[in-house]
PDB file of C-alpha atoms in Angstrom:
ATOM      1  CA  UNK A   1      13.227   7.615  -7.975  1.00  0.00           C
ATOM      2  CA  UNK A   2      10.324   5.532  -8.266  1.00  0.00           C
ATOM      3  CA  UNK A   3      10.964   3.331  -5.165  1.00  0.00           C
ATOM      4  CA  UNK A   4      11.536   7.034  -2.362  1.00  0.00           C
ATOM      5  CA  UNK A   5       8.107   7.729  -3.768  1.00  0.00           C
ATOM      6  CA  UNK A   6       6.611   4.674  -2.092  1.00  0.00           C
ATOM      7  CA  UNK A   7       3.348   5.866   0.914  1.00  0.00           C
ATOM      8  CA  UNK A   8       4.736   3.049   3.548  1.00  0.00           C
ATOM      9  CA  UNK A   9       1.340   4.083   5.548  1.00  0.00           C
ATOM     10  CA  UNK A  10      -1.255   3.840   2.264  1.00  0.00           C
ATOM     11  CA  UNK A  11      -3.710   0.662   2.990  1.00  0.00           C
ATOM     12  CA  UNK A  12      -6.317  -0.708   0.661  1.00  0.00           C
ATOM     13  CA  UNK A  13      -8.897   0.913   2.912  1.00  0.00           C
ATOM     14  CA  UNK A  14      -7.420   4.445   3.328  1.00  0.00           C
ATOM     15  CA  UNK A  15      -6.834   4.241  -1.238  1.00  0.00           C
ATOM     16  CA  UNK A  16     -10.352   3.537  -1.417  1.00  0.00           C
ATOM     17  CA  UNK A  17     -11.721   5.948   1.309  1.00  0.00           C
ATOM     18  CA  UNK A  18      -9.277   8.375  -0.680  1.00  0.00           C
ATOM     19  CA  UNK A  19      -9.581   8.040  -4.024  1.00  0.00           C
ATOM     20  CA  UNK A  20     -13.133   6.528  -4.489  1.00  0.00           C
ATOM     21  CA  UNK A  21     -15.372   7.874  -1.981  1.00  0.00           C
ATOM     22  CA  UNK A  22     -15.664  11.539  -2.413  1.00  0.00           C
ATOM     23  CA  UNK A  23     -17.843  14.103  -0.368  1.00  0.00           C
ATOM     24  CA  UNK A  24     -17.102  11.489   2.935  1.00  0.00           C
ATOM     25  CA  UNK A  25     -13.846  13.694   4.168  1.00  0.00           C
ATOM     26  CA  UNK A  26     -14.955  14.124   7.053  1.00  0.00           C
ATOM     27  CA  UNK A  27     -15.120  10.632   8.226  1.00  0.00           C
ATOM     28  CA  UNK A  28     -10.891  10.870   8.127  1.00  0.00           C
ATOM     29  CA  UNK A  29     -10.116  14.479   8.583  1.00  0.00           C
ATOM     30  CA  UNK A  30      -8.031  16.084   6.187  1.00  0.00           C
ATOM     31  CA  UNK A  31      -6.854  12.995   4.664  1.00  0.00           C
ATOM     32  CA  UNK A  32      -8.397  12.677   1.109  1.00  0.00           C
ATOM     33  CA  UNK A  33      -6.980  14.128  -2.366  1.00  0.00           C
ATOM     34  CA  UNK A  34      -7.571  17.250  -2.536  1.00  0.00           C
ATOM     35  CA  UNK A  35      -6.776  17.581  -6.704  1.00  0.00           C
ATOM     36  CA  UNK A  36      -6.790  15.590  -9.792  1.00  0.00           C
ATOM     37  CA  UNK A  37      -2.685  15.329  -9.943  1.00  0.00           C
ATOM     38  CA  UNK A  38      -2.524  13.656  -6.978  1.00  0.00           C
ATOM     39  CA  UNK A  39      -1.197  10.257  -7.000  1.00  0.00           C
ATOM     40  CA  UNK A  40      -0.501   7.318  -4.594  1.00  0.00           C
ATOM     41  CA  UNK A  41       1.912   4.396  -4.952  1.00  0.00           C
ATOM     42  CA  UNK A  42       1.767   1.828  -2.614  1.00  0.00           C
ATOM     43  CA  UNK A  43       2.228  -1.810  -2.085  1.00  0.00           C
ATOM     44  CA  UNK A  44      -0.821  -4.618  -1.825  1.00  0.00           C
ATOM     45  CA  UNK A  45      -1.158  -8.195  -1.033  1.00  0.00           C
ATOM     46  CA  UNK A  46      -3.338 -10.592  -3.050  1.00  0.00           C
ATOM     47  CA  UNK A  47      -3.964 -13.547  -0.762  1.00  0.00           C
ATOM     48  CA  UNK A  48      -5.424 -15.169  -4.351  1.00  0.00           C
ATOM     49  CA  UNK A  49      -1.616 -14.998  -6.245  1.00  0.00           C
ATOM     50  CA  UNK A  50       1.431 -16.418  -4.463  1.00  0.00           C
ATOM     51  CA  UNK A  51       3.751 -14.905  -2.428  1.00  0.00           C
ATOM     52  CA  UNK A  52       4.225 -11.264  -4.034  1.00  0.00           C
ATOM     53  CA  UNK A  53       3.667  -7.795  -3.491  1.00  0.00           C
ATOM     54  CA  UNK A  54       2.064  -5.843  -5.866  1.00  0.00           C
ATOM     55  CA  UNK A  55       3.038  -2.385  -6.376  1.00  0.00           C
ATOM     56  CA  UNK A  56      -0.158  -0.227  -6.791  1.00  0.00           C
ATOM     57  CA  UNK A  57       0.077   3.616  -8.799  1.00  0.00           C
ATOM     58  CA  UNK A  58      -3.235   5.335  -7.688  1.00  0.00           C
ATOM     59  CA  UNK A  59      -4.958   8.217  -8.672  1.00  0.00           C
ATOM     60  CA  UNK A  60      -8.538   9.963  -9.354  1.00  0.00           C
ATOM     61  CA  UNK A  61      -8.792   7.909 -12.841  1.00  0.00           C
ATOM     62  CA  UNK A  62      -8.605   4.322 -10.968  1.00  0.00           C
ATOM     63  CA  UNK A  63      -5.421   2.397 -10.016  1.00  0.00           C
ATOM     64  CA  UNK A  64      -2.343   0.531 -12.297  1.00  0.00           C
ATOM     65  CA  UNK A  65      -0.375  -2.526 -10.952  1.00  0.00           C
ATOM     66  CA  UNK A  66       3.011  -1.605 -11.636  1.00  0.00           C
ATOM     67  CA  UNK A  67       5.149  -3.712 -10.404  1.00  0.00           C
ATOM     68  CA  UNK A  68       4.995  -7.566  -8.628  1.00  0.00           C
ATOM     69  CA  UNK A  69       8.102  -8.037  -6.086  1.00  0.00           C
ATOM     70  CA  UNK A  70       7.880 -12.214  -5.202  1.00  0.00           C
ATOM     71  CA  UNK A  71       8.397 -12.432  -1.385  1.00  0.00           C
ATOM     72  CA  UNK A  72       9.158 -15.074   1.557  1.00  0.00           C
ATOM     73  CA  UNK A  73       6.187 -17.546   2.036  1.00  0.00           C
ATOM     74  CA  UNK A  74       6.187 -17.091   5.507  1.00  0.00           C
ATOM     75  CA  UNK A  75       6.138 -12.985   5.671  1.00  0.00           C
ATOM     76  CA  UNK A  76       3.284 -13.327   3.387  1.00  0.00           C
ATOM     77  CA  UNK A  77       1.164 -15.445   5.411  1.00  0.00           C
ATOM     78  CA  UNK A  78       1.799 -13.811   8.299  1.00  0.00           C
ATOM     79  CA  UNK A  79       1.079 -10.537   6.877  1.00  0.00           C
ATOM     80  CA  UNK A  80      -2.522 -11.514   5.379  1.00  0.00           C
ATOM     81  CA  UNK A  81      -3.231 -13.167   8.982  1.00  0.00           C
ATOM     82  CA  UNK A  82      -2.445 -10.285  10.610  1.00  0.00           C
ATOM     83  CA  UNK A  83      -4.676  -8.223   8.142  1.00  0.00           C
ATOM     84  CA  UNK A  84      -7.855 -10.769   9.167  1.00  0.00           C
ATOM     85  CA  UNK A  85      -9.907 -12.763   7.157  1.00  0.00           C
ATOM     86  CA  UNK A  86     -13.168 -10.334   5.561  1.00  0.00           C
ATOM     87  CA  UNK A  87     -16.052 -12.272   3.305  1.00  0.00           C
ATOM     88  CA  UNK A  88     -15.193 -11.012  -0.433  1.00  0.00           C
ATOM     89  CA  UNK A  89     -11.538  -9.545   0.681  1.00  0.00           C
ATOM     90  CA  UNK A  90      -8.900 -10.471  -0.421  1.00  0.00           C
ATOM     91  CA  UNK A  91      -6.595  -7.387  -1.113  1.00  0.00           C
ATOM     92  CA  UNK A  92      -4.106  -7.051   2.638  1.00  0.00           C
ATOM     93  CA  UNK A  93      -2.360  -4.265   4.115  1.00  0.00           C
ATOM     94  CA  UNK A  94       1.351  -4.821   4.440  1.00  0.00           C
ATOM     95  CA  UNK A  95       2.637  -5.202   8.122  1.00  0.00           C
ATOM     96  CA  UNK A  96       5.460  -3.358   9.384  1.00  0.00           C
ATOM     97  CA  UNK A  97       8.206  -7.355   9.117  1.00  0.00           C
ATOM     98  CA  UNK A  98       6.798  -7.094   5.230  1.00  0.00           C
ATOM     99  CA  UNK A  99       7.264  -3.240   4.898  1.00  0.00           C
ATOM    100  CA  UNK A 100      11.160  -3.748   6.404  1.00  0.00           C
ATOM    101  CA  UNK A 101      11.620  -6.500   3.871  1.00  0.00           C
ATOM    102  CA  UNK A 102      10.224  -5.127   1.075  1.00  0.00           C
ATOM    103  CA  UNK A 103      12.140  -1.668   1.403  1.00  0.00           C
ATOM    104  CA  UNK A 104      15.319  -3.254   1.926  1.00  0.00           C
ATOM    105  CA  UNK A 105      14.811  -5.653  -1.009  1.00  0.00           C
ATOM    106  CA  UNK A 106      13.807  -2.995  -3.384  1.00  0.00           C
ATOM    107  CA  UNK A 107      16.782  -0.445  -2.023  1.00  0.00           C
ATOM    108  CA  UNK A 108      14.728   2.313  -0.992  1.00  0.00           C
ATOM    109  CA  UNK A 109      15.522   4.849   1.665  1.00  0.00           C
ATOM    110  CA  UNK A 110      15.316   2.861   5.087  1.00  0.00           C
ATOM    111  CA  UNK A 111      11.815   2.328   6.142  1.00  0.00           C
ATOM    112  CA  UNK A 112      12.204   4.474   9.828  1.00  0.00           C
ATOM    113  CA  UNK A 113      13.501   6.863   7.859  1.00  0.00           C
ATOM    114  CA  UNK A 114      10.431   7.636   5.740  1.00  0.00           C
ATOM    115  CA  UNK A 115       7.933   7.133   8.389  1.00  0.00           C
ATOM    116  CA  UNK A 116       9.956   9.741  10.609  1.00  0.00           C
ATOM    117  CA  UNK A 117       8.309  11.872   7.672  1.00  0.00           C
ATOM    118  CA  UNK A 118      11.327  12.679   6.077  1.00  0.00           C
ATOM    119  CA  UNK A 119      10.331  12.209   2.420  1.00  0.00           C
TER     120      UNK A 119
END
C-alpha cells in the first residue's frame, strides 16, 4: 500500500544529497542509494502553492509529484517557518505536528509506529 511506503524522515536536502549528488557518500555515511531500483516517496511543502503537501516518488531518473493532500493553513505556515527562510528555497521539510496530521489524514500506519522502524 502506497501510503506504509511513505520515508517519514526523507527531507528535500537528504533526496537531493541522495539521489543527485553521487561520489559525496561520505559526507552522510552510509546513507545514499546504493542501486538504480531504489526509490523514495516522501512528502514536500511548496511555500509558492497553498496549503498542500505534495507527495514526491524519487528515484535515480529524477523525481514525480504524485499526489497533492490540501492541509490546515496554520500547520502549513508553521511548518515552512520552522523549516527557515533560504534565498531561492522554497521546497520545506515537513515537521513532526504536519507529519502526525498528514499520516492520520491519509490512514497510514501511525506515525510512532514507523519511525520506531517498524516498516
Amino acid at each position: 500500500m502506497l501510503v506504509n511506503q511513505v520515508d517519514w524522515t526523507m527531507t528535500p536536502e537528504k533526496a537531493i544529497d541522495m539521489y543527485l549528488e553521487w561520489g559525496s557518500g561520505w559526507t552522510r555515511g552510509h546513507d545514499f542509494v546504493s542501486h538504480h531500483g531504489q526509490e523514495s516517496i516522501y512528502f514536500v511543502l511548496y511555500d509558492w502553492e497553498g496549503p498542500q503537501a505534495t507527495l514526491i516518488r524519487r528515484n535515480m531518473a529524477g523525481a514525480e509529484e504524485i499526489a497533492q493532500v490540501a492541509v490546515p493553513r496554520d500547520l502549513f505556515e508553521e511548518a515552512c517557518r520552522e523549516d527557515g527562510y533560504r534565498p531561492g528555497v522554497g521546497v520545506h521539510a515537513l515537521n513532526e505536528a504536519m507529519k502526525e496530521w498528514l499520516c492520520t489524514a491519509i490512514d497510514g500506519t501511525p506515525l510512532e509506529y514507523l519511525l520506531a522502524g517498524n516498516m
